[in-house]
Amino acid sequence: MLLPLLLSLVVCAAASFTFPTRLVLQSPGGLFLENLAVRPNGKLLITSPESSTLHMVDPAAPNPTFDQVHTFPNVTALLGIAEVKPDVYGIIALVLNDTTITAVPRTVAIWRVDLSSGGPPVVNKAADVPDGMFLDGLSAVPGEPELVLGADTAAGRIWQITALWATYGIFNSNSRHDAFAPDAPAPAFGINGLHVRGGDLYFTNSQKETFSRFPIFLRGGNVAQAGPVKVLGSANGTDQFDDFAFDSMGRVWAATLPDTLTVFFPPVQGNTMLGQLNAPGNPVEFNRPTSAMFGRGEVAQQHTLYVTTQAGQLIAVDTTGIRG
Ligand SMILES: *[C@@H]1O[C@H](CO)[C@@H](O)[C@H](O)[C@H]1NC(C)=O
Ligand SMILES: *[C@@H]1O[C@H](CO)[C@@H](O)[C@H](O)[C@H]1NC(C)=O
Ligand SMILES: *[C@@H]1O[C@H](CO)[C@@H](O)[C@H](O)[C@H]1NC(C)=O
């Protein structure tokens, strides 16, 4: 099937996409929205580095509200959130030093929030990450509900964390991995978003402006690197990637500072940027997007990309048009 392959390469020249976009909610006081998880019931759990409270939004409600789910003790910031099993989430919590934009030493922890009973949330601390500098992105590991991977954006490390312990894993036991590190001291952001998919770990590095992956394998509850890091794409100009989502076709939608999302497909090869979303001037502009996730439930929800921004926007993007 050589001809269709060539055609698809021609069609893959980078473009600019405009999709119907709706502001679902603006956070009170413009609270910085950092990361989100989509519950099986379609509601969105949202974290902020300026709040110790986990919030929830029902994007299908006629007038969505910013509801409190749980307030974590002795922390100031909530970062990455990942569903480890149905309606159970890991969350990064820490005390943020606003000057250095790193965690106050010995304050980083992973908490577990269980919403699966339908009753009040069951919340407990899963593990301290005492040497974490600034954990930002968090990924679940399919089939390993007790394990999460955390991106230490300031240190340039990936932590693997279970309910019992936190270590560097075998990724970089004594040194920073160059592909994870920022190329500048904090507050530069290195590895940021990360997600395990199909035997690979995909990640962004904000300061290096890269989107990359490497193969992993699981042995005895440990994630190990099984091959070299491959850079799959770079940001346009001075743009920087934050977190990203896969759609059902395997396309990657990466929140991109300052004002767009970058789409990659197929994500397994290099130089595969399809294009960028909703250039400035659209009715709803992305104001420093931080993360993106597709809705769950009916087909329309599965094609709806929910995007959070530093300016406190929760934006719904109808991506159906990319299929046409
Ligand atoms: C919060 O910090 C205070 C003071 O360090 C400590 O006494 C208290 O036990 C902490 N609470 C929790 C839930 O960790
Ligand atoms: C934050 O970092 C600055 C600069 O290193 C330091 O002077 C200050 O004490 C830190 N604040 C906290 C709460 O650790
Ligand atoms: C990359 O940035 C340039 C300059 O802002 C812009 O003209 C171009 O359309 C962008 N490329 C994509 C794929 O959006």
CSV table of C-alpha atoms and ligand atoms in Angstrom, one decimal:
chain,number,residue,atom,x,y,z
A,1,MET,CA,0.0,0.0,0.0
A,2,LEU,CA,2.7,2.5,-1.0
A,3,LEU,CA,0.4,5.0,-2.7
A,4,PRO,CA,-1.9,5.7,0.3
A,5,LEU,CA,1.2,6.0,2.5
A,6,LEU,CA,2.7,8.7,0.2
A,7,LEU,CA,-0.6,10.5,0.1
A,8,SER,CA,-0.9,10.6,3.8
A,9,LEU,CA,2.6,12.0,4.1
A,10,VAL,CA,1.6,14.8,1.7
A,11,VAL,CA,-1.6,15.5,3.7
A,12,CYS,CA,0.6,15.7,6.9
A,13,ALA,CA,2.2,19.0,6.0
A,14,ALA,CA,1.7,21.2,9.1
A,15,ALA,CA,-1.4,23.2,9.1
A,16,SER,CA,-3.4,25.5,11.3
A,17,PHE,CA,-6.8,24.1,12.5
A,18,THR,CA,-9.7,26.0,13.8
A,19,PHE,CA,-12.3,23.9,15.7
A,20,PRO,CA,-15.5,25.0,17.4
A,21,THR,CA,-14.4,26.1,20.9
A,22,ARG,CA,-16.5,26.9,24.0
A,23,LEU,CA,-15.5,28.3,27.3
A,24,VAL,CA,-17.0,25.9,29.8
A,25,LEU,CA,-15.9,27.8,32.9
A,26,GLN,CA,-13.6,30.6,34.0
A,27,SER,CA,-12.2,29.9,37.5
A,28,PRO,CA,-13.0,32.3,40.3
A,29,GLY,CA,-10.4,35.0,40.5
A,30,GLY,CA,-8.6,33.6,37.4
A,31,LEU,CA,-7.2,30.7,39.6
A,32,PHE,CA,-4.4,29.0,37.6
A,33,LEU,CA,-5.7,25.6,36.4
A,34,GLU,CA,-3.0,23.0,36.0
A,35,ASN,CA,-4.1,19.5,35.3
A,36,LEU,CA,-7.3,17.5,34.9
A,37,ALA,CA,-8.7,13.9,35.0
A,38,VAL,CA,-12.0,12.9,33.4
A,39,ARG,CA,-14.1,10.7,35.7
A,40,PRO,CA,-16.0,7.7,34.3
A,41,ASN,CA,-19.2,9.8,34.7
A,42,GLY,CA,-17.8,12.5,32.5
A,43,LYS,CA,-17.1,15.0,35.3
A,44,LEU,CA,-13.7,16.7,35.4
A,45,LEU,CA,-11.3,16.8,38.4
A,46,ILE,CA,-9.0,19.8,38.2
A,47,THR,CA,-5.9,20.8,40.1
A,48,SER,CA,-4.3,24.2,40.7
A,49,PRO,CA,-0.7,25.1,41.8
A,50,GLU,CA,-2.4,28.0,43.7
A,51,SER,CA,-4.8,26.0,45.7
A,52,SER,CA,-4.8,23.0,48.1
A,53,THR,CA,-8.3,22.1,47.0
A,54,LEU,CA,-9.2,19.6,44.4
A,55,HIS,CA,-12.1,20.9,42.3
A,56,MET,CA,-14.7,19.2,40.1
A,57,VAL,CA,-16.7,20.5,37.1
A,58,ASP,CA,-19.6,18.9,35.3
A,59,PRO,CA,-19.0,20.1,31.8
A,60,ALA,CA,-22.5,18.9,30.7
A,61,ALA,CA,-24.3,21.1,33.2
A,62,PRO,CA,-26.2,24.1,31.8
A,63,ASN,CA,-24.2,26.4,34.1
A,64,PRO,CA,-21.1,24.5,35.2
A,65,THR,CA,-19.9,25.3,38.7
A,66,PHE,CA,-16.4,25.0,40.3
A,67,ASP,CA,-17.1,22.5,43.1
A,68,GLN,CA,-14.8,21.6,46.0
A,69,VAL,CA,-14.0,17.9,46.3
A,70,HIS,CA,-11.3,17.8,49.0
A,71,THR,CA,-8.8,20.2,50.6
A,72,PHE,CA,-5.3,18.7,51.3
A,73,PRO,CA,-3.6,19.5,54.6
A,74,ASN,CA,-0.3,21.4,54.8
A,75,VAL,CA,0.1,21.9,51.1
A,76,THR,CA,-0.2,24.9,48.8
A,77,ALA,CA,-0.2,23.3,45.3
A,78,LEU,CA,-1.8,20.4,43.5
A,79,LEU,CA,-0.2,19.3,40.2
A,80,GLY,CA,-0.5,16.2,38.1
A,81,ILE,CA,-3.5,13.9,38.5
A,82,ALA,CA,-3.9,10.4,37.0
A,83,GLU,CA,-6.6,7.7,37.2
A,84,VAL,CA,-4.9,4.5,38.5
A,85,LYS,CA,-8.1,2.4,38.5
A,86,PRO,CA,-11.7,3.2,37.8
A,87,ASP,CA,-12.5,6.4,39.7
A,88,VAL,CA,-9.4,6.3,41.8
A,89,TYR,CA,-6.7,8.9,41.3
A,90,GLY,CA,-3.2,9.7,42.3
A,91,ILE,CA,-2.4,13.4,42.8
A,92,ILE,CA,0.8,15.3,43.3
A,93,ALA,CA,0.6,17.7,46.3
A,94,LEU,CA,3.4,20.0,47.7
A,95,VAL,CA,4.3,23.3,49.2
A,96,LEU,CA,5.4,25.6,46.4
A,97,ASN,CA,8.2,28.1,46.9
A,98,ASP,CA,6.8,31.0,44.8
A,99,THR,CA,10.3,32.5,44.4
A,100,THR,CA,12.1,29.4,43.1
A,101,ILE,CA,9.1,27.7,41.6
A,102,THR,CA,10.2,24.5,43.2
A,103,ALA,CA,8.8,22.6,46.1
A,104,VAL,CA,9.8,23.5,49.6
A,105,PRO,CA,12.2,20.6,50.5
A,106,ARG,CA,10.5,17.5,51.9
A,107,THR,CA,6.9,18.6,51.1
A,108,VAL,CA,6.2,16.6,47.9
A,109,ALA,CA,3.8,13.7,48.3
A,110,ILE,CA,1.5,11.5,46.2
A,111,TRP,CA,-2.1,11.3,47.6
A,112,ARG,CA,-4.7,8.9,46.6
A,113,VAL,CA,-8.3,10.0,46.1
A,114,ASP,CA,-10.9,7.2,45.8
A,115,LEU,CA,-14.3,8.4,44.4
A,116,SER,CA,-15.4,4.9,43.4
A,117,SER,CA,-17.9,4.4,46.2
A,118,GLY,CA,-20.1,7.2,45.0
A,119,GLY,CA,-20.1,8.6,48.5
A,120,PRO,CA,-17.7,11.1,50.0
A,121,PRO,CA,-14.1,10.8,48.7
A,122,VAL,CA,-11.7,8.5,50.5
A,123,VAL,CA,-8.4,10.3,50.7
A,124,ASN,CA,-5.0,9.2,52.0
A,125,LYS,CA,-1.4,9.9,51.5
A,126,ALA,CA,0.2,7.1,49.3
A,127,ALA,CA,3.8,8.1,49.6
A,128,ASP,CA,6.1,11.0,50.4
A,129,VAL,CA,8.7,11.9,47.7
A,130,PRO,CA,11.1,13.7,50.1
A,131,ASP,CA,13.8,14.4,47.5
A,132,GLY,CA,11.4,15.5,44.8
A,133,MET,CA,12.3,19.0,43.6
A,134,PHE,CA,9.1,19.8,41.7
A,135,LEU,CA,6.9,17.0,40.5
A,136,ASP,CA,4.6,18.2,37.8
A,137,GLY,CA,3.1,15.6,35.4
A,138,LEU,CA,1.8,12.3,36.7
A,139,SER,CA,1.1,9.1,34.7
A,140,ALA,CA,-0.7,5.9,35.6
A,141,VAL,CA,0.8,2.6,34.5
A,142,PRO,CA,-1.8,0.4,32.8
A,143,GLY,CA,-2.3,-2.8,34.8
A,144,GLU,CA,-0.4,-1.5,37.9
A,145,PRO,CA,-2.9,0.4,40.0
A,146,GLU,CA,-0.4,0.8,42.9
A,147,LEU,CA,2.2,2.5,40.7
A,148,VAL,CA,2.5,6.0,39.2
A,149,LEU,CA,5.3,7.8,37.4
A,150,GLY,CA,6.0,11.5,38.3
A,151,ALA,CA,7.9,14.0,36.2
A,152,ASP,CA,10.3,16.0,38.3
A,153,THR,CA,10.5,19.0,36.0
A,154,ALA,CA,13.1,20.9,38.0
A,155,ALA,CA,15.4,17.9,38.6
A,156,GLY,CA,14.9,16.3,35.2
A,157,ARG,CA,14.0,13.0,36.7
A,158,ILE,CA,11.2,10.5,36.4
A,159,TRP,CA,10.1,9.0,39.8
A,160,GLN,CA,8.3,5.8,40.1
A,161,ILE,CA,6.1,5.8,43.2
A,162,THR,CA,4.1,3.1,44.9
A,163,ALA,CA,2.1,3.2,48.1
A,164,LEU,CA,5.2,2.0,49.9
A,165,TRP,CA,8.2,3.8,48.5
A,166,ALA,CA,9.5,6.3,46.1
A,167,THR,CA,12.7,5.9,44.2
A,168,TYR,CA,14.3,7.2,41.0
A,169,GLY,CA,13.7,3.7,39.5
A,170,ILE,CA,16.4,2.7,37.1
A,171,PHE,CA,15.8,5.6,34.9
A,172,ASN,CA,18.6,7.8,36.3
A,173,SER,CA,19.7,6.6,39.7
A,174,ASN,CA,22.5,9.0,40.2
A,175,SER,CA,22.3,11.5,37.4
A,176,ARG,CA,19.9,13.5,35.4
A,177,HIS,CA,18.8,12.1,32.1
A,178,ASP,CA,19.6,14.7,29.5
A,179,ALA,CA,16.3,14.3,27.7
A,180,PHE,CA,14.4,15.0,30.9
A,181,ALA,CA,16.4,17.9,32.2
A,182,PRO,CA,15.8,21.6,31.5
A,183,ASP,CA,18.7,23.3,29.9
A,184,ALA,CA,18.6,26.0,32.5
A,185,PRO,CA,18.3,26.3,36.3
A,186,ALA,CA,14.8,26.4,38.0
A,187,PRO,CA,12.4,27.9,37.3
A,188,ALA,CA,13.0,26.4,33.9
A,189,PHE,CA,10.8,23.4,33.2
A,190,GLY,CA,12.2,20.2,31.8
A,191,ILE,CA,10.1,17.0,31.6
A,192,ASN,CA,6.5,18.0,32.1
A,193,GLY,CA,3.7,15.9,30.8
A,194,LEU,CA,4.2,12.1,30.6
A,195,HIS,CA,1.9,9.2,29.7
A,196,VAL,CA,2.4,5.5,29.3
A,197,ARG,CA,0.8,4.1,26.2
A,198,GLY,CA,1.3,0.7,24.5
A,199,GLY,CA,4.6,-0.2,26.0
A,200,ASP,CA,6.1,3.3,25.5
A,201,LEU,CA,6.4,6.3,27.7
A,202,TYR,CA,5.8,9.6,25.9
A,203,PHE,CA,6.8,12.9,27.5
A,204,THR,CA,7.3,16.6,26.8
A,205,ASN,CA,10.2,18.7,27.8
A,206,SER,CA,9.0,22.3,28.1
A,207,GLN,CA,12.3,24.1,28.0
A,208,LYS,CA,13.8,21.9,25.3
A,209,GLU,CA,10.6,22.2,23.3
A,210,THR,CA,10.5,18.5,22.6
A,211,PHE,CA,8.0,15.7,22.5
A,212,SER,CA,9.6,12.3,22.9
A,213,ARG,CA,9.2,8.7,23.8
A,214,PHE,CA,11.1,5.6,24.8
A,215,PRO,CA,10.1,1.9,25.2
A,216,ILE,CA,9.6,0.6,28.7
A,217,PHE,CA,9.0,-2.8,30.3
A,218,LEU,CA,7.5,-3.8,33.6
A,219,ARG,CA,9.2,-6.3,35.8
A,220,GLY,CA,8.2,-7.1,39.4
A,221,GLY,CA,6.2,-3.9,39.7
A,222,ASN,CA,9.1,-1.8,38.4
A,223,VAL,CA,9.1,0.3,35.2
A,224,ALA,CA,12.4,0.1,33.4
A,225,GLN,CA,13.7,1.8,30.3
A,226,ALA,CA,14.0,-0.7,27.5
A,227,GLY,CA,15.5,1.5,24.7
A,228,PRO,CA,16.8,4.9,23.8
A,229,VAL,CA,14.8,8.2,23.9
A,230,LYS,CA,13.6,9.3,20.5
A,231,VAL,CA,12.5,12.8,19.9
A,232,LEU,CA,9.3,12.7,17.9
A,233,GLY,CA,8.6,16.4,17.4
A,234,SER,CA,9.6,19.9,18.4
A,235,ALA,CA,7.5,23.0,19.2
A,236,ASN,CA,7.1,25.8,16.7
A,237,GLY,CA,9.4,28.7,17.2
A,238,THR,CA,9.7,29.6,20.9
A,239,ASP,CA,6.5,27.6,21.9
A,240,GLN,CA,6.7,25.2,24.9
A,241,PHE,CA,4.8,22.0,25.5
A,242,ASP,CA,3.0,21.3,28.8
A,243,ASP,CA,0.8,18.2,29.2
A,244,PHE,CA,-0.9,16.3,26.4
A,245,ALA,CA,-3.6,13.8,25.5
A,246,PHE,CA,-4.1,10.9,23.1
A,247,ASP,CA,-7.3,10.7,21.1
A,248,SER,CA,-8.9,7.4,20.1
A,249,MET,CA,-6.9,7.4,16.8
A,250,GLY,CA,-3.6,7.8,18.6
A,251,ARG,CA,-3.1,11.4,17.7
A,252,VAL,CA,-1.4,13.6,20.3
A,253,TRP,CA,-2.8,16.9,21.4
A,254,ALA,CA,-0.2,18.9,23.4
A,255,ALA,CA,-1.0,22.0,25.4
A,256,THR,CA,1.4,24.5,24.0
A,257,LEU,CA,2.5,27.8,25.5
A,258,PRO,CA,1.6,30.6,24.9
A,259,ASP,CA,-1.6,30.1,23.1
A,260,THR,CA,-2.2,26.9,21.1
A,261,LEU,CA,-2.3,23.1,21.1
A,262,THR,CA,0.0,21.2,18.8
A,263,VAL,CA,-1.3,18.0,17.1
A,264,PHE,CA,1.1,15.1,16.3
A,265,PHE,CA,0.2,12.0,14.2
A,266,PRO,CA,1.3,9.3,14.0
A,267,PRO,CA,3.2,9.8,17.2
A,268,VAL,CA,5.6,6.9,16.6
A,269,GLN,CA,7.7,8.7,13.9
A,270,GLY,CA,9.6,11.9,14.0
A,271,ASN,CA,8.6,15.2,12.3
A,272,THR,CA,4.9,14.5,12.4
A,273,MET,CA,3.4,17.7,13.5
A,274,LEU,CA,-0.1,17.9,11.9
A,275,GLY,CA,-0.6,21.5,12.9
A,276,GLN,CA,-1.7,23.8,15.6
A,277,LEU,CA,-5.1,24.8,17.0
A,278,ASN,CA,-7.2,27.9,17.0
A,279,ALA,CA,-4.8,30.7,16.2
A,280,PRO,CA,-5.2,33.9,18.3
A,281,GLY,CA,-8.3,35.9,17.2
A,282,ASN,CA,-10.7,33.0,17.7
A,283,PRO,CA,-13.7,33.8,19.9
A,284,VAL,CA,-12.2,31.8,22.7
A,285,GLU,CA,-8.4,32.0,22.8
A,286,PHE,CA,-6.2,29.6,24.8
A,287,ASN,CA,-4.5,31.8,27.4
A,288,ARG,CA,-1.4,29.7,28.4
A,289,PRO,CA,-2.8,26.2,28.1
A,290,THR,CA,-1.6,23.6,30.7
A,291,SER,CA,-3.3,20.3,30.0
A,292,ALA,CA,-5.8,18.5,27.8
A,293,MET,CA,-8.0,15.5,28.1
A,294,PHE,CA,-10.8,14.0,26.0
A,295,GLY,CA,-14.3,13.6,27.5
A,296,ARG,CA,-15.8,10.2,28.4
A,297,GLY,CA,-19.2,8.8,27.7
A,298,GLU,CA,-21.2,9.4,24.6
A,299,VAL,CA,-19.5,9.8,21.2
A,300,ALA,CA,-19.7,13.6,21.2
A,301,GLN,CA,-17.9,13.6,24.6
A,302,GLN,CA,-15.2,11.4,23.3
A,303,HIS,CA,-14.4,13.9,20.5
A,304,THR,CA,-14.5,16.8,23.0
A,305,LEU,CA,-11.0,17.9,24.2
A,306,TYR,CA,-11.1,19.7,27.5
A,307,VAL,CA,-8.2,22.2,28.0
A,308,THR,CA,-7.1,24.0,31.2
A,309,THR,CA,-5.2,27.2,31.1
A,310,GLN,CA,-3.0,29.2,33.5
A,311,ALA,CA,-5.5,32.0,33.1
A,312,GLY,CA,-8.2,29.8,34.7
A,313,GLN,CA,-10.1,28.8,31.5
A,314,LEU,CA,-11.7,25.4,31.1
A,315,ILE,CA,-12.2,25.2,27.3
A,316,ALA,CA,-14.1,22.5,25.3
A,317,VAL,CA,-12.8,21.9,21.8
A,318,ASP,CA,-15.0,19.9,19.4
A,319,THR,CA,-12.3,18.0,17.4
A,320,THR,CA,-14.8,16.1,15.2
A,321,GLY,CA,-13.6,18.1,12.2
A,322,ILE,CA,-10.1,16.5,12.1
A,323,ARG,CA,-11.8,13.2,11.2
A,324,GLY,CA,-13.4,14.5,8.1
B,1,LIG,C1,0.4,19.7,59.3
B,1,LIG,O1,1.5,20.4,59.9
B,1,LIG,C2,1.5,20.6,61.3
B,1,LIG,C3,2.7,21.4,61.6
B,1,LIG,O2,3.9,20.9,61.0
B,1,LIG,C4,1.5,19.2,61.9
B,1,LIG,O3,1.4,19.3,63.3
B,1,LIG,C5,0.3,18.4,61.4
B,1,LIG,O4,0.3,17.1,61.9
B,1,LIG,C6,0.2,18.3,59.9
B,1,LIG,N1,-1.0,17.7,59.5
B,1,LIG,C7,-1.1,16.7,58.6
B,1,LIG,C8,-2.4,16.2,58.3
B,1,LIG,O5,-0.1,16.3,58.1
B,2,LIG,C1,12.1,30.1,48.8
B,2,LIG,O1,13.3,30.2,48.2
B,2,LIG,C2,14.0,31.4,48.5
B,2,LIG,C3,15.2,31.5,47.6
B,2,LIG,O2,16.0,30.3,47.7
B,2,LIG,C4,14.4,31.2,50.0
B,2,LIG,O3,15.1,32.4,50.4
B,2,LIG,C5,13.2,31.1,50.8
B,2,LIG,O4,13.5,30.8,52.2
B,2,LIG,C6,12.3,29.9,50.3
B,2,LIG,N1,11.0,29.8,51.0
B,2,LIG,C7,10.6,28.7,51.7
B,2,LIG,C8,9.3,28.8,52.3
B,2,LIG,O5,11.3,27.7,51.7
B,3,LIG,C1,4.6,28.4,13.4
B,3,LIG,O1,4.7,29.8,13.8
B,3,LIG,C2,4.7,30.7,12.7
B,3,LIG,C3,5.1,32.1,13.2
B,3,LIG,O2,4.2,32.4,14.3
B,3,LIG,C4,3.4,30.6,12.0
B,3,LIG,O3,3.3,31.5,10.9
B,3,LIG,C5,3.1,29.2,11.6
B,3,LIG,O4,1.8,29.1,11.1
B,3,LIG,C6,3.2,28.2,12.7
B,3,LIG,N1,3.1,26.9,12.3
B,3,LIG,C7,2.0,26.1,12.6
B,3,LIG,C8,2.0,24.7,12.1
B,3,LIG,O5,1.1,26.5,13.2
